[in-house]
Amino acid sequence: MIDSLSCHRNPLKTTILEVIANEKSVIEILSKYVEVDRTFVERWRKFEQIQKERFSRVETLREYEGWFVREILRSSAEAIFVSSSMSVRYLDYFYSEPFNKMVFCNRGVNGIDGTFSTALGVSTRKKGNTILITGDLAFIHDMNGMVLAKTHELPLVVVLFNNDGGGIFNYLPQSGTETFNYLFTTSHGLEFESIIRGYGHHYKALSQGENFLEVLNIALERKSVTVIEIKTDREKSVETTKKLIRGEM
Ligand SMILES: Cc1ncc(C[n+]2csc(CCOP(=O)(O)OP(=O)(O)O)c2C)c(N)n1
C-alpha cells in the first residue's frame, strides 16, 4: 500500500508492505523498472464510463433509494454523512456531477454503530447544514444520539430509508432461505413517527408524489433535527440495483 497521508489505513493488518510516500512519485519511479500495461487504464476508464451511463437511468426511478440520493446532492446542504451498508453504496453508485458537498462516512471498519452521533458531530461545523442518509437498523443502533441533539440544540436532517431491516443482506445467496429473516434481515416493525416525536424532534413521512427536494430544503432551514422517513421495499431495490448494474433498465 502506498499512502502519502500516513494515517494507518490497515486495521486488519493484512497489508504486508506500507510505503509512506507521494503516490505519483512512487508510480513514476516504479514504471522505470516494471513494464506497465497502459491499456489497462484505458479499459478501466471505458468500463467506468459505461457503468456511469447505466447508473444515470436512475433519473426516472422515483421510488428507488438511488434516485433520492441524487436529489439529496441537489439540495442546499453543505455536508452529507452516509451510513454504512447500502447508503454509502448508493452514494458511490449514483453521485452526479457537479459534486459540491463534503461527504463523511465510516469506511474501513464499516460499523453501523454510532451513526447518528457521528453525523451530529459533523453538524457542529460553524456553517452549512448536514444531511444524514441512513438505513433503519443503523438508525436504531444509535437512537439515543437524539437525546444529545436535543440537549445541545444541534441541527441535522436525517433521510431514513426504512426497509424494515438490513436490506444489504438480500444480496446474499442465503436470501430467501427459511431462517433468513431471523438470522440476517432482523425485521423489527418499529413505528418511527412516535419514537422521533418522543425525543422531541420533527418527523415527516414522505408520501408518494410529494416534492422531495422541497421537503428536504424546508427541513434544512429548521436548525433542529428533522427525520424524513422514506419507506422502501428490500426486494424491489435489490432487483433495481442489479438491473442498473447490468444495464437492463
Ligand atoms: C456495529 C455493527 N453491527 C453489525 C454490523 C453488520 N451489518 C452490516 S450492514 C447491516 C445492516 C444495516 O441495515 P440498515 O442500516 O437498515 O441498512 P440497509 O442494509 O437496509 O441499507 C448490519 C447489521 C455492522 N456493520 N456493524
Coordinates of N, CA, C and O in Angstrom, one line a residue, residues 61-206:
L61 N -36.4 6.7 -11.8 CA -36.9 5.7 -10.8 C -37.2 6.3 -9.4 O -36.4 6.2 -8.5
R62 N -38.3 7.0 -9.3 CA -38.6 7.8 -8.2 C -39.0 7.1 -6.9 O -39.2 7.8 -5.9
E63 N -39.0 5.8 -6.9 CA -39.2 5.1 -5.6 C -38.0 4.4 -5.1 O -38.0 3.7 -4.1
Y64 N -36.9 4.6 -5.8 CA -35.7 3.8 -5.5 C -34.7 4.7 -4.8 O -34.6 5.9 -5.1
E65 N -34.0 4.1 -3.8 CA -33.1 4.9 -3.0 C -32.1 5.7 -3.8 O -31.7 6.9 -3.4
G66 N -31.5 5.2 -4.9 CA -30.5 5.9 -5.7 C -31.1 7.2 -6.2 O -30.3 8.2 -6.3
W67 N -32.4 7.2 -6.5 CA -33.0 8.4 -7.0 C -33.0 9.5 -5.9 O -32.6 10.7 -6.1
F68 N -33.3 9.1 -4.7 CA -33.3 10.0 -3.6 C -31.9 10.6 -3.3 O -31.7 11.8 -3.0
V69 N -30.9 9.7 -3.4 CA -29.6 10.1 -3.2 C -29.2 11.2 -4.2 O -28.6 12.2 -3.8
R70 N -29.6 11.1 -5.4 CA -29.3 12.1 -6.4 C -29.9 13.4 -6.1 O -29.3 14.5 -6.2
E71 N -31.1 13.3 -5.6 CA -31.8 14.6 -5.2 C -31.1 15.2 -4.0 O -31.0 16.5 -4.0
I72 N -30.7 14.4 -3.1 CA -30.0 15.0 -1.9 C -28.8 15.8 -2.3 O -28.5 16.8 -1.8
L73 N -28.1 15.3 -3.4 CA -26.9 16.0 -3.9 C -27.3 17.3 -4.5 O -26.4 18.2 -4.6
R74 N -28.6 17.5 -4.8 CA -29.0 18.8 -5.4 C -29.6 19.7 -4.4 O -30.0 20.8 -4.7
S75 N -29.6 19.3 -3.1 CA -30.2 20.1 -2.0 C -29.2 21.2 -1.6 O -28.1 21.2 -2.1
S76 N -29.7 22.0 -0.7 CA -28.8 23.1 -0.2 C -27.9 22.7 0.9 O -27.1 23.6 1.4
A77 N -27.8 21.5 1.2 CA -26.9 21.0 2.3 C -25.5 21.2 1.9 O -25.1 21.1 0.7
E78 N -24.6 21.4 2.9 CA -23.2 21.6 2.6 C -22.4 20.3 2.9 O -21.4 20.0 2.2
A79 N -23.0 19.5 3.8 CA -22.3 18.2 4.1 C -23.3 17.1 4.2 O -24.4 17.2 4.5
I80 N -22.8 15.9 3.9 CA -23.6 14.7 3.9 C -22.8 13.6 4.7 O -21.6 13.4 4.5
F81 N -23.5 13.0 5.7 CA -22.9 11.8 6.3 C -23.7 10.6 5.8 O -24.9 10.5 5.9
V82 N -23.0 9.7 5.2 CA -23.6 8.4 4.7 C -23.3 7.3 5.6 O -22.2 7.0 5.9
S83 N -24.4 6.6 6.0 CA -24.3 5.5 6.9 C -23.6 4.3 6.1 O -23.7 4.2 4.9
S84 N -23.1 3.3 6.9 CA -22.6 2.1 6.3 C -23.7 1.3 5.8 O -24.9 1.6 6.0
S85 N -23.4 0.2 5.1 CA -24.4 -0.7 4.4 C -24.8 -0.1 3.1 O -23.9 0.4 2.4
M86 N -26.0 -0.1 2.7 CA -26.4 0.3 1.3 C -26.3 1.8 1.1 O -26.0 2.3 0.0
S87 N -26.5 2.7 2.1 CA -26.5 4.1 1.9 C -25.2 4.6 1.3 O -25.2 5.3 0.3
V88 N -24.1 4.1 1.8 CA -22.8 4.6 1.2 C -22.6 4.0 -0.2 O -22.0 4.7 -1.1
R89 N -23.1 2.9 -0.4 CA -23.0 2.3 -1.8 C -23.9 3.0 -2.8 O -23.5 3.3 -3.9
Y90 N -25.1 3.4 -2.3 CA -25.9 4.2 -3.2 C -25.2 5.5 -3.6 O -25.3 6.0 -4.8
L91 N -24.6 6.2 -2.6 CA -23.9 7.4 -3.0 C -22.7 7.1 -3.9 O -22.5 7.9 -4.9
D92 N -22.0 6.1 -3.7 CA -20.9 5.7 -4.6 C -21.4 5.4 -6.0 O -20.8 5.8 -7.0
Y93 N -22.5 4.7 -6.1 CA -23.0 4.4 -7.5 C -23.6 5.6 -8.2 O -23.5 5.8 -9.3
F94 N -24.4 6.4 -7.4 CA -25.3 7.4 -8.1 C -24.9 8.8 -7.9 O -25.8 9.7 -8.2
Y95 N -23.7 9.1 -7.4 CA -23.4 10.5 -7.3 C -23.4 11.1 -8.7 O -23.1 10.4 -9.7
S96 N -23.7 12.4 -8.8 CA -23.7 13.0 -10.1 C -22.9 14.3 -10.0 O -22.9 14.9 -9.0
E97 N -22.3 14.7 -11.1 CA -21.6 16.0 -11.0 C -22.5 17.1 -11.4 O -23.4 16.9 -12.1
P98 N -22.2 18.4 -11.0 CA -21.0 18.7 -10.1 C -21.3 18.3 -8.7 O -22.4 18.4 -8.2
F99 N -20.2 17.9 -8.0 CA -20.3 17.4 -6.7 C -19.7 18.4 -5.7 O -18.5 18.5 -5.5
N100 N -20.6 19.2 -5.1 CA -20.1 20.3 -4.3 C -20.4 20.2 -2.8 O -20.8 21.1 -2.2
K101 N -20.4 18.9 -2.4 CA -20.7 18.7 -0.9 C -19.5 18.0 -0.3 O -18.9 17.2 -0.9
M102 N -19.4 18.2 1.0 CA -18.5 17.4 1.8 C -19.1 16.1 2.2 O -20.3 16.1 2.6
V103 N -18.4 15.0 2.0 CA -19.0 13.7 2.3 C -18.2 13.1 3.4 O -17.0 13.0 3.4
F104 N -19.0 12.6 4.4 CA -18.3 11.9 5.5 C -18.9 10.5 5.6 O -20.1 10.3 5.4
C105 N -18.1 9.5 5.9 CA -18.7 8.1 6.2 C -17.7 7.4 7.0 O -16.7 7.9 7.5
N106 N -18.1 6.1 7.2 CA -17.3 5.3 8.2 C -16.7 4.1 7.5 O -16.9 3.0 8.0
R107 N -16.0 4.3 6.4 CA -15.4 3.2 5.8 C -14.2 2.7 6.6 O -13.7 3.3 7.5
G108 N -13.8 1.5 6.2 CA -12.7 0.9 7.0 C -13.2 -0.2 7.8 O -13.3 -1.3 7.5
V109 N -13.7 0.2 9.0 CA -14.2 -0.8 9.9 C -15.7 -1.1 9.6 O -16.3 -2.1 9.9
N110 N -16.4 -0.1 8.9 CA -17.7 -0.3 8.4 C -18.8 -0.5 9.4 O -19.9 -1.1 9.0
G111 N -18.7 -0.1 10.6 CA -19.7 -0.3 11.6 C -20.9 0.5 11.3 O -20.9 1.6 10.7
I112 N -22.1 -0.1 11.8 CA -23.3 0.7 11.7 C -23.6 1.4 13.0 O -24.5 2.1 13.2
D113 N -22.7 1.2 14.0 CA -22.8 1.8 15.3 C -22.4 3.3 15.3 O -21.6 3.7 14.5
G114 N -23.0 4.1 16.2 CA -22.6 5.5 16.3 C -23.0 6.4 15.2 O -22.4 7.5 15.1
T115 N -23.8 5.9 14.3 CA -24.1 6.7 13.1 C -24.7 8.1 13.4 O -24.2 9.1 12.9
F116 N -25.8 8.1 14.1 CA -26.5 9.4 14.4 C -25.5 10.3 15.1 O -25.4 11.5 14.7
S117 N -24.8 9.8 16.1 CA -23.9 10.7 16.9 C -22.8 11.3 16.0 O -22.4 12.4 16.2
T118 N -22.3 10.4 15.1 CA -21.2 10.9 14.3 C -21.7 12.0 13.3 O -21.0 13.0 13.1
A119 N -22.8 11.8 12.8 CA -23.4 12.8 11.9 C -23.7 14.1 12.7 O -23.5 15.2 12.1
L120 N -24.1 13.9 13.9 CA -24.3 15.1 14.7 C -23.0 15.9 15.0 O -23.0 17.1 14.9
G121 N -21.9 15.1 15.1 CA -20.6 15.8 15.2 C -20.3 16.6 14.0 O -19.9 17.7 14.1
V122 N -20.6 16.0 12.8 CA -20.4 16.7 11.6 C -21.2 18.0 11.5 O -20.8 19.1 11.1
S123 N -22.4 17.9 12.1 CA -23.3 19.1 12.0 C -22.9 20.2 12.9 O -23.5 21.3 12.9
T124 N -21.9 20.0 13.8 CA -21.5 21.1 14.7 C -20.6 22.1 14.0 O -20.1 23.1 14.6
R125 N -20.2 21.9 12.7 CA -19.4 22.8 11.9 C -20.1 24.2 12.0 O -21.4 24.3 12.0
K126 N -19.4 25.2 11.9 CA -19.9 26.6 12.1 C -20.9 27.0 11.0 O -21.9 27.6 11.2
K127 N -20.6 26.5 9.7 CA -21.6 27.0 8.7 C -22.1 25.8 7.9 O -21.4 24.7 7.9
G128 N -23.2 26.0 7.2 CA -23.8 24.9 6.3 C -24.5 23.9 7.1 O -24.3 23.7 8.3
N129 N -25.4 23.2 6.4 CA -26.3 22.2 7.0 C -25.8 20.8 6.6 O -25.2 20.6 5.6
T130 N -26.2 19.8 7.5 CA -25.8 18.5 7.3 C -27.0 17.5 7.1 O -28.0 17.7 7.8
I131 N -26.8 16.6 6.2 CA -27.9 15.6 6.0 C -27.2 14.2 6.3 O -26.1 13.9 5.9
L132 N -27.9 13.4 7.1 CA -27.5 12.0 7.3 C -28.4 11.1 6.5 O -29.6 11.2 6.5
I133 N -27.8 10.3 5.7 CA -28.5 9.3 4.9 C -28.3 7.9 5.6 O -27.1 7.5 5.7
T134 N -29.4 7.3 6.0 CA -29.2 6.1 6.7 C -30.3 5.0 6.5 O -31.4 5.4 6.2
G135 N -29.9 3.8 6.8 CA -30.9 2.7 6.8 C -31.5 2.6 8.2 O -31.0 3.2 9.2
D136 N -32.6 1.9 8.4 CA -33.3 1.8 9.7 C -32.5 1.1 10.8 O -32.5 1.6 11.9
L137 N -31.7 0.1 10.5 CA -31.0 -0.6 11.5 C -29.9 0.2 12.1 O -29.7 0.3 13.3
A138 N -29.2 0.9 11.2 CA -28.1 1.8 11.7 C -28.7 2.9 12.5 O -28.1 3.3 13.5
F139 N -29.9 3.4 12.1 CA -30.5 4.5 12.9 C -30.9 4.0 14.3 O -30.7 4.7 15.3
I140 N -31.5 2.8 14.3 CA -31.9 2.3 15.6 C -30.7 2.1 16.5 O -30.8 2.3 17.7
H141 N -29.6 1.6 15.9 CA -28.4 1.3 16.7 C -28.0 2.4 17.6 O -27.4 2.2 18.7
D142 N -28.2 3.7 17.1 CA -27.7 4.8 17.9 C -28.8 5.8 18.1 O -28.6 7.0 18.1
M143 N -30.0 5.3 18.4 CA -31.1 6.2 18.6 C -31.0 7.2 19.7 O -31.4 8.4 19.6
N144 N -30.3 6.8 20.8 CA -30.1 7.8 21.9 C -29.3 9.0 21.6 O -29.2 9.9 22.4
G145 N -28.6 8.9 20.4 CA -27.9 10.1 20.0 C -28.9 11.3 19.9 O -28.5 12.5 20.0
M146 N -30.2 11.0 19.7 CA -31.2 12.0 19.5 C -31.4 12.8 20.8 O -31.8 13.9 20.8
V147 N -31.0 12.2 21.9 CA -31.1 13.0 23.2 C -30.1 14.1 23.2 O -30.4 15.3 23.5
L148 N -28.9 13.8 22.7 CA -27.8 14.8 22.7 C -28.2 15.9 21.7 O -27.9 17.1 22.0
A149 N -28.8 15.6 20.6 CA -29.2 16.6 19.6 C -30.2 17.6 20.3 O -30.1 18.8 20.1
K150 N -31.0 17.1 21.2 CA -32.0 17.9 21.9 C -31.3 18.8 22.9 O -31.5 20.0 22.9
T151 N -30.5 18.2 23.8 CA -29.9 18.9 24.9 C -28.9 20.0 24.4 O -28.7 21.0 25.0
H152 N -28.3 19.7 23.2 CA -27.3 20.6 22.7 C -27.8 21.5 21.5 O -27.0 22.2 20.8
E153 N -29.1 21.3 21.2 CA -29.8 22.1 20.2 C -29.0 22.0 18.9 O -28.6 23.0 18.3
L154 N -28.7 20.8 18.4 CA -27.9 20.6 17.2 C -28.8 20.4 16.0 O -29.9 19.7 16.1
P155 N -28.5 20.9 14.8 CA -29.3 20.7 13.6 C -28.8 19.5 12.8 O -27.6 19.3 12.6
L156 N -29.8 18.7 12.3 CA -29.4 17.6 11.5 C -30.7 17.1 10.7 O -31.8 17.0 11.4
V157 N -30.6 16.9 9.4 CA -31.7 16.4 8.7 C -31.4 14.9 8.4 O -30.3 14.6 7.8
V158 N -32.2 14.0 8.8 CA -32.0 12.6 8.6 C -32.9 12.1 7.5 O -34.1 12.3 7.5
V159 N -32.3 11.5 6.4 CA -33.2 10.8 5.4 C -33.1 9.3 5.8 O -32.0 8.7 5.7
L160 N -34.2 8.8 6.3 CA -34.2 7.5 6.8 C -34.9 6.5 5.8 O -36.1 6.6 5.6
F161 N -34.1 5.7 5.2 CA -34.6 4.6 4.3 C -35.1 3.5 5.1 O -34.2 2.7 5.7
N162 N -36.4 3.4 5.3 CA -36.9 2.3 6.2 C -37.4 1.1 5.3 O -38.4 1.2 4.7
N163 N -36.5 0.1 5.3 CA -36.9 -1.2 4.6 C -37.1 -2.3 5.6 O -37.0 -3.5 5.3
D164 N -37.3 -1.9 6.9 CA -37.6 -2.8 7.9 C -36.6 -3.9 8.1 O -36.9 -5.1 8.0
G165 N -35.3 -3.5 8.3 CA -34.2 -4.5 8.5 C -33.0 -4.2 7.6 O -33.0 -3.1 6.9
G166 N -32.1 -5.1 7.6 CA -30.9 -4.8 6.8 C -31.0 -5.3 5.4 O -31.0 -6.5 5.1
G167 N -31.3 -4.3 4.5 CA -31.5 -4.6 3.1 C -30.3 -5.2 2.3 O -30.5 -5.9 1.4
I168 N -29.1 -4.9 2.8 CA -27.9 -5.3 2.2 C -27.8 -6.9 2.1 O -27.3 -7.4 1.2
F169 N -28.5 -7.5 3.1 CA -28.4 -9.0 3.1 C -29.2 -9.7 2.0 O -28.9 -10.8 1.7
N170 N -30.1 -8.9 1.4 CA -30.8 -9.5 0.3 C -30.0 -9.8 -0.9 O -30.4 -10.5 -1.8
Y171 N -28.7 -9.3 -0.9 CA -27.8 -9.5 -2.0 C -27.1 -10.9 -1.8 O -26.4 -11.4 -2.6
L172 N -27.2 -11.5 -0.6 CA -26.5 -12.7 -0.3 C -27.2 -13.9 -0.9 O -28.4 -13.9 -1.0
P173 N -26.5 -15.0 -1.1 CA -27.1 -16.2 -1.7 C -28.1 -16.8 -0.7 O -29.0 -17.6 -1.0
Q174 N -27.9 -16.5 0.6 CA -28.8 -17.1 1.6 C -30.2 -16.5 1.6 O -31.1 -17.0 2.2
S175 N -30.3 -15.4 0.9 CA -31.6 -14.6 0.8 C -32.7 -15.6 0.3 O -32.6 -16.3 -0.6
G176 N -33.8 -15.5 1.1 CA -35.0 -16.4 0.7 C -35.0 -17.7 1.4 O -36.0 -18.4 1.4
T177 N -34.0 -18.1 2.2 CA -34.0 -19.3 2.9 C -34.9 -19.2 4.2 O -35.2 -18.1 4.6
E178 N -35.2 -20.3 4.8 CA -36.2 -20.3 5.8 C -35.9 -19.4 7.0 O -36.8 -18.7 7.5
T179 N -34.7 -19.4 7.5 CA -34.3 -18.6 8.7 C -33.6 -17.3 8.3 O -33.1 -16.6 9.2
F180 N -33.7 -16.9 7.1 CA -33.0 -15.7 6.6 C -33.4 -14.5 7.3 O -32.6 -13.7 7.8
N181 N -34.7 -14.2 7.5 CA -35.1 -13.0 8.2 C -34.7 -13.0 9.6 O -34.1 -12.0 10.1
Y182 N -34.8 -14.1 10.3 CA -34.4 -14.2 11.7 C -32.9 -14.0 11.9 O -32.5 -13.3 12.8
L183 N -32.1 -14.6 11.0 CA -30.6 -14.5 11.2 C -30.0 -13.3 10.5 O -29.0 -12.8 11.0
F184 N -30.6 -12.8 9.4 CA -29.9 -11.8 8.7 C -30.7 -10.4 8.7 O -30.2 -9.4 9.1
T185 N -31.9 -10.4 8.1 CA -32.6 -9.2 8.0 C -32.9 -8.5 9.3 O -32.9 -7.3 9.4
T186 N -33.3 -9.3 10.2 CA -33.8 -8.8 11.6 C -34.8 -7.7 11.5 O -34.6 -6.6 12.0
S187 N -35.9 -8.0 10.8 CA -37.1 -7.1 10.7 C -37.5 -6.7 12.2 O -37.5 -7.6 13.0
H188 N -37.9 -5.5 12.4 CA -38.3 -5.0 13.7 C -39.7 -4.4 13.8 O -40.3 -4.4 14.9
G189 N -40.2 -4.0 12.7 CA -41.6 -3.4 12.7 C -41.8 -2.1 13.5 O -42.9 -1.8 13.9
L190 N -40.7 -1.4 13.8 CA -40.8 -0.2 14.6 C -41.6 0.9 13.9 O -41.5 1.0 12.7
E191 N -42.3 1.7 14.7 CA -43.1 2.8 14.1 C -42.3 4.0 14.5 O -42.3 4.4 15.7
F192 N -41.7 4.6 13.5 CA -40.7 5.7 13.8 C -41.3 7.0 14.2 O -40.7 7.8 15.0
E193 N -42.5 7.3 13.7 CA -43.1 8.6 14.0 C -43.2 8.9 15.5 O -42.7 10.0 16.0
S194 N -43.8 8.0 16.3 CA -43.9 8.3 17.7 C -42.6 8.3 18.4 O -42.4 9.0 19.4
I195 N -41.7 7.4 17.9 CA -40.3 7.4 18.6 C -39.6 8.8 18.4 O -39.2 9.3 19.4
I196 N -39.6 9.3 17.2 CA -38.9 10.5 16.9 C -39.6 11.7 17.6 O -38.9 12.5 18.3
R197 N -40.9 11.7 17.6 CA -41.6 12.8 18.3 C -41.4 12.6 19.8 O -41.3 13.6 20.5
G198 N -41.2 11.4 20.3 CA -41.0 11.2 21.7 C -39.6 11.8 22.2 O -39.5 12.3 23.3
Y199 N -38.7 11.9 21.3 CA -37.4 12.5 21.6 C -37.5 14.0 21.4 O -36.6 14.8 21.6
G200 N -38.7 14.5 20.9 CA -38.9 15.9 20.7 C -38.4 16.5 19.4 O -38.2 17.7 19.3
H201 N -38.3 15.6 18.4 CA -37.8 16.1 17.1 C -38.9 16.1 16.1 O -40.0 15.5 16.3
H202 N -38.6 16.8 14.9 CA -39.6 16.8 13.8 C -39.6 15.5 13.1 O -38.5 14.9 12.8
Y203 N -40.7 15.1 12.6 CA -40.8 13.9 11.8 C -41.7 14.2 10.6 O -42.7 14.9 10.6
K204 N -41.3 13.6 9.4 CA -42.0 13.7 8.2 C -42.0 12.4 7.4 O -40.9 11.9 7.2
A205 N -43.2 11.9 7.2 CA -43.2 10.7 6.3 C -43.4 11.2 4.9 O -44.3 12.0 4.6
L206 N -42.5 10.8 4.0 CA -42.6 11.2 2.6 C -43.7 10.4 1.9 O -43.6 9.2 1.9

